[in-house]
GROMACS .gro file of N, CA, C and O in nm:
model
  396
    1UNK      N    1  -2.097  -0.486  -1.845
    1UNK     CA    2  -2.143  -0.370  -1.920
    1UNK      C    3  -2.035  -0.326  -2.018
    1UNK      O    4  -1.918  -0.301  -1.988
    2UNK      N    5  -2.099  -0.319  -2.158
    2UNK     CA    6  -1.975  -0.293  -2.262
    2UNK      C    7  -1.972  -0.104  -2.223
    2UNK      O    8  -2.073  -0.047  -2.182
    3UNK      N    9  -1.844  -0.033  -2.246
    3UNK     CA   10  -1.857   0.065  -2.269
    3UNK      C   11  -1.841   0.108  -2.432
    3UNK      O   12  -1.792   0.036  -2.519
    4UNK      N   13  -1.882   0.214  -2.447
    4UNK     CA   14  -1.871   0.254  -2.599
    4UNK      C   15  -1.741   0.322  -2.593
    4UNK      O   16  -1.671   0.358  -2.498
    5UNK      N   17  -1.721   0.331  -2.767
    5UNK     CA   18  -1.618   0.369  -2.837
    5UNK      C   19  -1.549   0.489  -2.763
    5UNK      O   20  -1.441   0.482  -2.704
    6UNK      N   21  -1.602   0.563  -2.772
    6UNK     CA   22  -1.578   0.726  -2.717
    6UNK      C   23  -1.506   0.714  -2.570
    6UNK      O   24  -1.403   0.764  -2.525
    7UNK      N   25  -1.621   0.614  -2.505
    7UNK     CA   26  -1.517   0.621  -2.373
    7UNK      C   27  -1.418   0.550  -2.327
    7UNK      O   28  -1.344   0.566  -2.230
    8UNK      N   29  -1.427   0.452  -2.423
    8UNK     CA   30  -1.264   0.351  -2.365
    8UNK      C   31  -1.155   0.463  -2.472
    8UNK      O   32  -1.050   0.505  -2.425
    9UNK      N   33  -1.176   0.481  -2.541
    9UNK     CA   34  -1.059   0.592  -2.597
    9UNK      C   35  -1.020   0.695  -2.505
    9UNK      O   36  -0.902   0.719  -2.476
   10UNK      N   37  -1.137   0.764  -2.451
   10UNK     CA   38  -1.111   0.833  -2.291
   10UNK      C   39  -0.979   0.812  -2.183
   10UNK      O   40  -0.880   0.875  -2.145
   11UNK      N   41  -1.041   0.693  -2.161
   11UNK     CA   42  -1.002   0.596  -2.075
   11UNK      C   43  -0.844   0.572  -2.109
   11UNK      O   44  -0.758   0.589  -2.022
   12UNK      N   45  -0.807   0.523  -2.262
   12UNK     CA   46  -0.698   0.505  -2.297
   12UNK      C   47  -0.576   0.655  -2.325
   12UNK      O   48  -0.453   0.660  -2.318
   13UNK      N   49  -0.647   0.728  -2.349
   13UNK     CA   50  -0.542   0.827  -2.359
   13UNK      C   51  -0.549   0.879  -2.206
   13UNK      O   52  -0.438   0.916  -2.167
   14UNK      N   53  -0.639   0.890  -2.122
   14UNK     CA   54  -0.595   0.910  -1.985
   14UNK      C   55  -0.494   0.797  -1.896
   14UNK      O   56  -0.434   0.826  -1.792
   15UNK      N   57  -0.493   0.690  -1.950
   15UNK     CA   58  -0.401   0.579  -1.941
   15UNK      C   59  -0.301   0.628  -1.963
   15UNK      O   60  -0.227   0.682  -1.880
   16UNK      N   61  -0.277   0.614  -2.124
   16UNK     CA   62  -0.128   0.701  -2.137
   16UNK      C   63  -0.056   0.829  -2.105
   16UNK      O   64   0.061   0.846  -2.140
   17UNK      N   65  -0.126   0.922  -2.038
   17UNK     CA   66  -0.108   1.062  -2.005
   17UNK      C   67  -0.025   0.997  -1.870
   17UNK      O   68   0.096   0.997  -1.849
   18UNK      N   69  -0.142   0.939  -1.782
   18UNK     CA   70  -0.072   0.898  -1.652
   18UNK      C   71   0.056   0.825  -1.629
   18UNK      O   72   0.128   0.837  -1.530
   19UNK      N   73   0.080   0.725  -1.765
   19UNK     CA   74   0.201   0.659  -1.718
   19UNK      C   75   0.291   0.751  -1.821
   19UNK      O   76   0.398   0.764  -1.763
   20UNK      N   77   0.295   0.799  -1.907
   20UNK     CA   78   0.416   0.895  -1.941
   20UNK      C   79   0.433   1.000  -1.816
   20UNK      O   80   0.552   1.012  -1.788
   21UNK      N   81   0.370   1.060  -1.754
   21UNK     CA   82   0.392   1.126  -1.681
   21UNK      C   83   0.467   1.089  -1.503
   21UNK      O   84   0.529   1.156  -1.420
   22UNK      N   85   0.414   0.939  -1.512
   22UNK     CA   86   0.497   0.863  -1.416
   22UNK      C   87   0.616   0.833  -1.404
   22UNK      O   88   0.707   0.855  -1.324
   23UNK      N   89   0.591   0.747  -1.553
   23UNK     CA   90   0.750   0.679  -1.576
   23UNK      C   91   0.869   0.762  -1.668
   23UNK      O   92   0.988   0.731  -1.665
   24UNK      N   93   0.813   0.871  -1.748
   24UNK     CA   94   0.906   0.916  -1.822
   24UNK      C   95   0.924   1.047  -1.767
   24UNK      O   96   1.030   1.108  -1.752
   25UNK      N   97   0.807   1.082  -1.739
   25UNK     CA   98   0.843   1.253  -1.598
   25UNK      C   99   0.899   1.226  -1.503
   25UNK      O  100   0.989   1.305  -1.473
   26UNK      N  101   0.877   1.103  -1.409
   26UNK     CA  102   0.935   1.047  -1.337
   26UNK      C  103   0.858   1.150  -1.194
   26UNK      O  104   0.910   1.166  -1.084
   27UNK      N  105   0.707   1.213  -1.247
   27UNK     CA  106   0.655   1.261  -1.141
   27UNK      C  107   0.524   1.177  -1.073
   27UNK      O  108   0.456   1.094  -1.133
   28UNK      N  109   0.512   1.206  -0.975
   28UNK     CA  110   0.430   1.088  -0.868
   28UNK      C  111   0.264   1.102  -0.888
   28UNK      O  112   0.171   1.022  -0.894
   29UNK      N  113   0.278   1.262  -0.893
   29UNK     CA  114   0.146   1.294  -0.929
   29UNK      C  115   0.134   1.349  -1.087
   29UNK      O  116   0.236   1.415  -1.108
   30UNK      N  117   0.051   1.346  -1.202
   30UNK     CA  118   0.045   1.414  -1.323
   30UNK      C  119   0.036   1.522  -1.267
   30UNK      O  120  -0.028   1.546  -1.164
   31UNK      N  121   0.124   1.624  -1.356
   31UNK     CA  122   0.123   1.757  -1.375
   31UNK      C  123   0.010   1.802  -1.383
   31UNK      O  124  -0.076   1.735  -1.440
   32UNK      N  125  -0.020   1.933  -1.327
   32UNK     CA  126  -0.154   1.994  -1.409
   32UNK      C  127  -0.161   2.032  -1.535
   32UNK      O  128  -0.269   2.015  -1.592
   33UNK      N  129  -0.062   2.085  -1.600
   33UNK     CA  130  -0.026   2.060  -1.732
   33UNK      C  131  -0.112   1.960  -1.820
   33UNK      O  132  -0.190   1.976  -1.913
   34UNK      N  133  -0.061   1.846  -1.748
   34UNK     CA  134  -0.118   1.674  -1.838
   34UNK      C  135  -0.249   1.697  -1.830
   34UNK      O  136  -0.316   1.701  -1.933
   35UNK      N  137  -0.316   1.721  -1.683
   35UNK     CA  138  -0.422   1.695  -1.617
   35UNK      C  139  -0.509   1.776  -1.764
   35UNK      O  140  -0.588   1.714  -1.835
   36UNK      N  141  -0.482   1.878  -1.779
   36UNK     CA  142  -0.567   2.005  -1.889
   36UNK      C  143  -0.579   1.925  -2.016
   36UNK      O  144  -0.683   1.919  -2.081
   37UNK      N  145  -0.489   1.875  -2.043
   37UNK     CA  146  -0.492   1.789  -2.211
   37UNK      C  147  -0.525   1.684  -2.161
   37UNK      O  148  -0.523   1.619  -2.266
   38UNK      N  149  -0.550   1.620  -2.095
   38UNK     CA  150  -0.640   1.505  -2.045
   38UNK      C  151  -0.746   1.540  -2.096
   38UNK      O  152  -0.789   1.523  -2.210
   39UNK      N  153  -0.808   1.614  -1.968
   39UNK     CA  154  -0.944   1.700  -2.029
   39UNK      C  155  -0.960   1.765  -2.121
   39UNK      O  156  -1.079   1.791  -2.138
   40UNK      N  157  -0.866   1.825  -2.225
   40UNK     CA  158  -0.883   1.906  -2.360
   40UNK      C  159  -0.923   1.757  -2.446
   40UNK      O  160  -1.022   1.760  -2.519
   41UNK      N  161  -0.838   1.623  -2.434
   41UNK     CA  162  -0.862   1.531  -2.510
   41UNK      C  163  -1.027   1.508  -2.526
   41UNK      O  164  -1.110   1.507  -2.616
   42UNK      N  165  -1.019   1.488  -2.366
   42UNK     CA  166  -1.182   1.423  -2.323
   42UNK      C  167  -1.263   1.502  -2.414
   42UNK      O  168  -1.305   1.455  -2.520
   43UNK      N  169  -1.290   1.639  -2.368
   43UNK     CA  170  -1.385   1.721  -2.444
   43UNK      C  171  -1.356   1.690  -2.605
   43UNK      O  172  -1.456   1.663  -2.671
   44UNK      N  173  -1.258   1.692  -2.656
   44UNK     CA  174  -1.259   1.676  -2.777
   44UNK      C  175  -1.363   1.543  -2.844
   44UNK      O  176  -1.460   1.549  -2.920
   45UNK      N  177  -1.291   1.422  -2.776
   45UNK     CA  178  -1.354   1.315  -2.795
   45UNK      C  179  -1.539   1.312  -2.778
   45UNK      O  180  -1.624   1.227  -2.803
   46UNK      N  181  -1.541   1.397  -2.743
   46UNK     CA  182  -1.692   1.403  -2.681
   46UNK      C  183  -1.733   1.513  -2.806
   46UNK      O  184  -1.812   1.455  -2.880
   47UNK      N  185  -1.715   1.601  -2.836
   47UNK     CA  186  -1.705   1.697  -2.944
   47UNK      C  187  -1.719   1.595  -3.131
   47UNK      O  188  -1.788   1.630  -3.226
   48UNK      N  189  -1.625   1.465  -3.123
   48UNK     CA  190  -1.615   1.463  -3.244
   48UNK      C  191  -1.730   1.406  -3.330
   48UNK      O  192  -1.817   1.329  -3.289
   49UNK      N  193  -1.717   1.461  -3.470
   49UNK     CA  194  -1.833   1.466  -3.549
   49UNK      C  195  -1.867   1.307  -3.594
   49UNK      O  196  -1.983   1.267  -3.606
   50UNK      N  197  -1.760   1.231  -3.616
   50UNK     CA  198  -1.798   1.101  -3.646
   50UNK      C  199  -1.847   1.016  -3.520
   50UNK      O  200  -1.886   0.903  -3.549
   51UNK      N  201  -1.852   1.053  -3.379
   51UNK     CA  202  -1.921   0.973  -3.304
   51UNK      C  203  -1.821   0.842  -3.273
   51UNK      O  204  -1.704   0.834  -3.237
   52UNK      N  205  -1.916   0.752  -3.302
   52UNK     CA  206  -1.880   0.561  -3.223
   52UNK      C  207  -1.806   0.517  -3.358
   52UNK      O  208  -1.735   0.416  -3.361
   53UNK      N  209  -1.831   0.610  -3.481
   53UNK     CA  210  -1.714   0.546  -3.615
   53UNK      C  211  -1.600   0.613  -3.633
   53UNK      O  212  -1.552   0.645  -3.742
   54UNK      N  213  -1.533   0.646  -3.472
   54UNK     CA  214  -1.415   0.737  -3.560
   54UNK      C  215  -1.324   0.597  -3.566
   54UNK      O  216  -1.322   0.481  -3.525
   55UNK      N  217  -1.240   0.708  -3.663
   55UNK     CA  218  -1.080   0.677  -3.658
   55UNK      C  219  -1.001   0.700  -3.568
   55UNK      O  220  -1.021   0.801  -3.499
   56UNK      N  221  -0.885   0.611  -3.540
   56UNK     CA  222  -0.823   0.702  -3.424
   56UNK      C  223  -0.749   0.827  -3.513
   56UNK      O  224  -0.716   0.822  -3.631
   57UNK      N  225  -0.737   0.906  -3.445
   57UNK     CA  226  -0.713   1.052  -3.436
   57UNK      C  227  -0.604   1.072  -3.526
   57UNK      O  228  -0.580   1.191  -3.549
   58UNK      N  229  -0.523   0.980  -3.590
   58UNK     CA  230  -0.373   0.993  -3.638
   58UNK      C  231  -0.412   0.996  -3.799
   58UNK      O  232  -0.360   1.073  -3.879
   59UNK      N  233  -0.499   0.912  -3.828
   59UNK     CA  234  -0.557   0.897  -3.946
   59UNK      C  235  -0.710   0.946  -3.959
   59UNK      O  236  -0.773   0.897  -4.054
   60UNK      N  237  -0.758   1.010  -3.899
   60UNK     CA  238  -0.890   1.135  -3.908
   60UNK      C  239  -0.800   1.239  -4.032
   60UNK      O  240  -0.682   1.268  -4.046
   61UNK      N  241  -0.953   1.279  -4.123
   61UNK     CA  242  -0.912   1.311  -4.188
   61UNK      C  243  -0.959   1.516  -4.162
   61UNK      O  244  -0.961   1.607  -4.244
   62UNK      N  245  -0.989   1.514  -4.012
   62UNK     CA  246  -1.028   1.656  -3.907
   62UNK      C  247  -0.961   1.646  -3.829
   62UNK      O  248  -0.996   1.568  -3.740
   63UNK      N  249  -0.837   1.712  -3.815
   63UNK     CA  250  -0.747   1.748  -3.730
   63UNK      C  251  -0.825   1.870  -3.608
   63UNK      O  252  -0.809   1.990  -3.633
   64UNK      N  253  -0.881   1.841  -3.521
   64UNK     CA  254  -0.973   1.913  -3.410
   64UNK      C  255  -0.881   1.962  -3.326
   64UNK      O  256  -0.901   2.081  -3.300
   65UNK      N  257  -0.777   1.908  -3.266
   65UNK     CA  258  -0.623   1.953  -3.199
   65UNK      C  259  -0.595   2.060  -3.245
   65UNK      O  260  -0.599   2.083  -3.366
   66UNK      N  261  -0.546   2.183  -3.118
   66UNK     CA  262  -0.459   2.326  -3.115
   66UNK      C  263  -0.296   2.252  -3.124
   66UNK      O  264  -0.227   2.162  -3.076
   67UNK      N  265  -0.296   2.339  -3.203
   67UNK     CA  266  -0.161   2.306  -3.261
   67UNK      C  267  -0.029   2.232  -3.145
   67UNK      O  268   0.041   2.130  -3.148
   68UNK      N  269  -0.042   2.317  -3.076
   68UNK     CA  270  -0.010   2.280  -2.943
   68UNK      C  271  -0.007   2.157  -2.812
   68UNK      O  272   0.084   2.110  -2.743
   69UNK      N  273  -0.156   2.134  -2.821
   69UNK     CA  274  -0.221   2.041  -2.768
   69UNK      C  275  -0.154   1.877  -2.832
   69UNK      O  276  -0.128   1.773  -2.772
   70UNK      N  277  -0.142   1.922  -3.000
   70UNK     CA  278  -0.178   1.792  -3.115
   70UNK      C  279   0.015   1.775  -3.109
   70UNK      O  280   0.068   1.678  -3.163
   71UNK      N  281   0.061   1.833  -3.071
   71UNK     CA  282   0.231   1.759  -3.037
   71UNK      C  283   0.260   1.707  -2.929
   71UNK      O  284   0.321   1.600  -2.927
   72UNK      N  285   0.210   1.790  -2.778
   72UNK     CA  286   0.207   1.763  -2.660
   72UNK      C  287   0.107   1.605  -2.734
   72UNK      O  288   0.164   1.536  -2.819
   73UNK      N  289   0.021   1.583  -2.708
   73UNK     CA  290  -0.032   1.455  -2.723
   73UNK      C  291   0.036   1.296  -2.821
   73UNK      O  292   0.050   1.175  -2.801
   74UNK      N  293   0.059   1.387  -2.919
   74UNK     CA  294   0.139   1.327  -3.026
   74UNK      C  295   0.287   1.241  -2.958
   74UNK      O  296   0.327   1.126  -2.979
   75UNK      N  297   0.345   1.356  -2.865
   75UNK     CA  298   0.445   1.280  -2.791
   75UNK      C  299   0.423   1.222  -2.691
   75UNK      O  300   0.521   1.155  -2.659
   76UNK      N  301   0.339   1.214  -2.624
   76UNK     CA  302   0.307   1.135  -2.552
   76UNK      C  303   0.277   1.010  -2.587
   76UNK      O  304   0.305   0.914  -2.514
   77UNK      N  305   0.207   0.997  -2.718
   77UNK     CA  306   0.163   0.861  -2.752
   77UNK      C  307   0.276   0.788  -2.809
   77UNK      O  308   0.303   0.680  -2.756
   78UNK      N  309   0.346   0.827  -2.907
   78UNK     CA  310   0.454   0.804  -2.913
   78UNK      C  311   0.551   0.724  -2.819
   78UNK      O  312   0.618   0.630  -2.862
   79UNK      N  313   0.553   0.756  -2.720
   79UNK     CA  314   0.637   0.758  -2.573
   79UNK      C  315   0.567   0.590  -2.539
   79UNK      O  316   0.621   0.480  -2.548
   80UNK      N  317   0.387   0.642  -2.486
   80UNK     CA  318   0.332   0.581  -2.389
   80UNK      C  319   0.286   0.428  -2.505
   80UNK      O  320   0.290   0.309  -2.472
   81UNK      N  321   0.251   0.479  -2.625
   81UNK     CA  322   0.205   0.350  -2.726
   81UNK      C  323   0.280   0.225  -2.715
   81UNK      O  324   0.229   0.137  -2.645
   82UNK      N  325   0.410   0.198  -2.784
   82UNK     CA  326   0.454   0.109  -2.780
   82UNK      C  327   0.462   0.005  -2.612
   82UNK      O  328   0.459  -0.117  -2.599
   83UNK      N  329   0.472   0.101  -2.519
   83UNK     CA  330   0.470   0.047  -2.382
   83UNK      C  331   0.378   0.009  -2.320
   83UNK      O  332   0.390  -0.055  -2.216
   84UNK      N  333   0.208   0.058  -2.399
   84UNK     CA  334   0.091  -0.003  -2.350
   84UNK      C  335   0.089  -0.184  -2.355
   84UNK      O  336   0.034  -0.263  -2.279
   85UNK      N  337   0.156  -0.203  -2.454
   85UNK     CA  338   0.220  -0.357  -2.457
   85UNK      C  339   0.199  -0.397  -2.365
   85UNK      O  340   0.101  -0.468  -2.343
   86UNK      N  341   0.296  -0.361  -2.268
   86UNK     CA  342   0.305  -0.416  -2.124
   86UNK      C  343   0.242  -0.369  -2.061
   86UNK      O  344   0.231  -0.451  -1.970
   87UNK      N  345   0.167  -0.265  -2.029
   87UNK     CA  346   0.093  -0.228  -1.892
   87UNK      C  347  -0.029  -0.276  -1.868
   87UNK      O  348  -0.091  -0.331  -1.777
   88UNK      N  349  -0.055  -0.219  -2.038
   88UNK     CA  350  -0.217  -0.226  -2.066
   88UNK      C  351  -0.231  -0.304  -2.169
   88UNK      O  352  -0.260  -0.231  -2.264
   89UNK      N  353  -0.227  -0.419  -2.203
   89UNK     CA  354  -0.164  -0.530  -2.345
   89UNK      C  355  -0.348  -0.547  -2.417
   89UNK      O  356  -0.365  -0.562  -2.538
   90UNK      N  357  -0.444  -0.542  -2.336
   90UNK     CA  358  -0.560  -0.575  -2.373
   90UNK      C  359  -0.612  -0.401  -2.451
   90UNK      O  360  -0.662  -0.393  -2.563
   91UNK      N  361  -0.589  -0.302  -2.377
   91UNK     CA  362  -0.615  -0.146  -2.427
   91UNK      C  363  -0.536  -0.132  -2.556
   91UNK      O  364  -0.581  -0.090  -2.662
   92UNK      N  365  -0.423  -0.168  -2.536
   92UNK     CA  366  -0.353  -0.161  -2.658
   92UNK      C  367  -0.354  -0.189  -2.782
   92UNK      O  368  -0.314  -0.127  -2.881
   93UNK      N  369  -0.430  -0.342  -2.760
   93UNK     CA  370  -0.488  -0.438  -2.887
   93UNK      C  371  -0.568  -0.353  -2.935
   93UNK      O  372  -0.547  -0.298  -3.043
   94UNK      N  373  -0.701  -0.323  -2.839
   94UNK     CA  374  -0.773  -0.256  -2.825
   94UNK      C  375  -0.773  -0.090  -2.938
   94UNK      O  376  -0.852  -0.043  -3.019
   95UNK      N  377  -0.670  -0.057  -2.897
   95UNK     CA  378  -0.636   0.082  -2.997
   95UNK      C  379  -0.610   0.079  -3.115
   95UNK      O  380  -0.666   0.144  -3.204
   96UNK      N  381  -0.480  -0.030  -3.131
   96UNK     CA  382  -0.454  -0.049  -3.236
   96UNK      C  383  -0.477  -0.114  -3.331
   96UNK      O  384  -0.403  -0.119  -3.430
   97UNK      N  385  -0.616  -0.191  -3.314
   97UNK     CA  386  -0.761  -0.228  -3.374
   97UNK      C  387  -0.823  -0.138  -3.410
   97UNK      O  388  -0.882  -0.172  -3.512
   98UNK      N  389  -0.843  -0.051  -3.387
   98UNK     CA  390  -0.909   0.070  -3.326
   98UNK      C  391  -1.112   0.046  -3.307
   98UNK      O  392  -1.201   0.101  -3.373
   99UNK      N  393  -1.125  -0.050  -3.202
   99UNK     CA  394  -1.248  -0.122  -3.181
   99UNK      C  395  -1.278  -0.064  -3.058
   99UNK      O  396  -1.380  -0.096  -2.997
   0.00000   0.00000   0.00000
């Protein structure tokens, strides 16, 4: 079963939330903190106006992110991106395709 656009992006930024918060928090469980912008992401993603043709989020030309939210995330990807390489090497392609 293919999943759609919307939800492997889900999927992938809850990916990266969890292992920045593992390996670079160096905490066992995600913060509730993370846990909220997890779900602020989710809803967003579910919210956005272009649907199954977005862009990823860096190059959208609707910044939907609280100011707040859109750095906390921003650093995270930052952090967790280059390292999906290794964890997640197929998600990664995946993103940075943006398919």
């Amino acid at each position: 079963m293919q999943k759609n656009k919307i939800e492997r992006e889900k999927k992938t930024v809850r990916m990266m939330i969890e292992h920045y918060s593992r390996r670079k928090l160096k905490q066992e469980n995600v913060p509730e903190e993370y846990l909220r912008l997890a779900e602020y992401a989710c809803r967003r993603l579910d919210r956005c106006r272009f649907g199954e043709q977005k862009t990823s989020c860096k190059t959208c030309p609707v910044h939907c992110y609280a100011p707040h939210e859109r750095d906390m995330i921003r650093q995270i990807m930052r952090w967790a991106g280059p390292r999906m390489l290794l964890f997640a090497p197929i998600a990664a392609i995946r993103h940075m395709l943006g398919r």
